C-alpha angles and dihedrals in degrees: 000000000000122000111236110203093189125217118008134194120288117282115228121195126099117016120273139056135281136189117236108209099176145342129217140186088217116076094204094056091049092048092050093051093045090052092046092052097039089242135119138254125233126189110221121214087256089063094250116134113229123202110217138187118204146344095232119195094225142019094253092059091046092051090053089051090049092053090047091052091049092049087053089059102267095124093167093056114130142179118258132186115243 
C-alpha cells in the first residue's frame, strides 16, 4: 500500500497554479495515479513524488480543479503555486 504524505510545500517553477492530489515515497504509485488522472508527477527536493493536476492559468481555474479533485475523493487535495 502506498504511503500518502499529504499536502506538501508550494511548488515554484513556471507561472500558474496546480492542484496536488497526493504525494508518495514510491515513484511507481505516483506515476500510476498521475496517469489515471491525466495529471503529472513532480519530484520534490525532499524526494517525495507529488501528483499534480494543471497547470491552471489563474487561481479561479485552479480552485475549480481543486473542487473537482475533492469531489473525486481526494479530500487532502490542495492548491500549489507553480
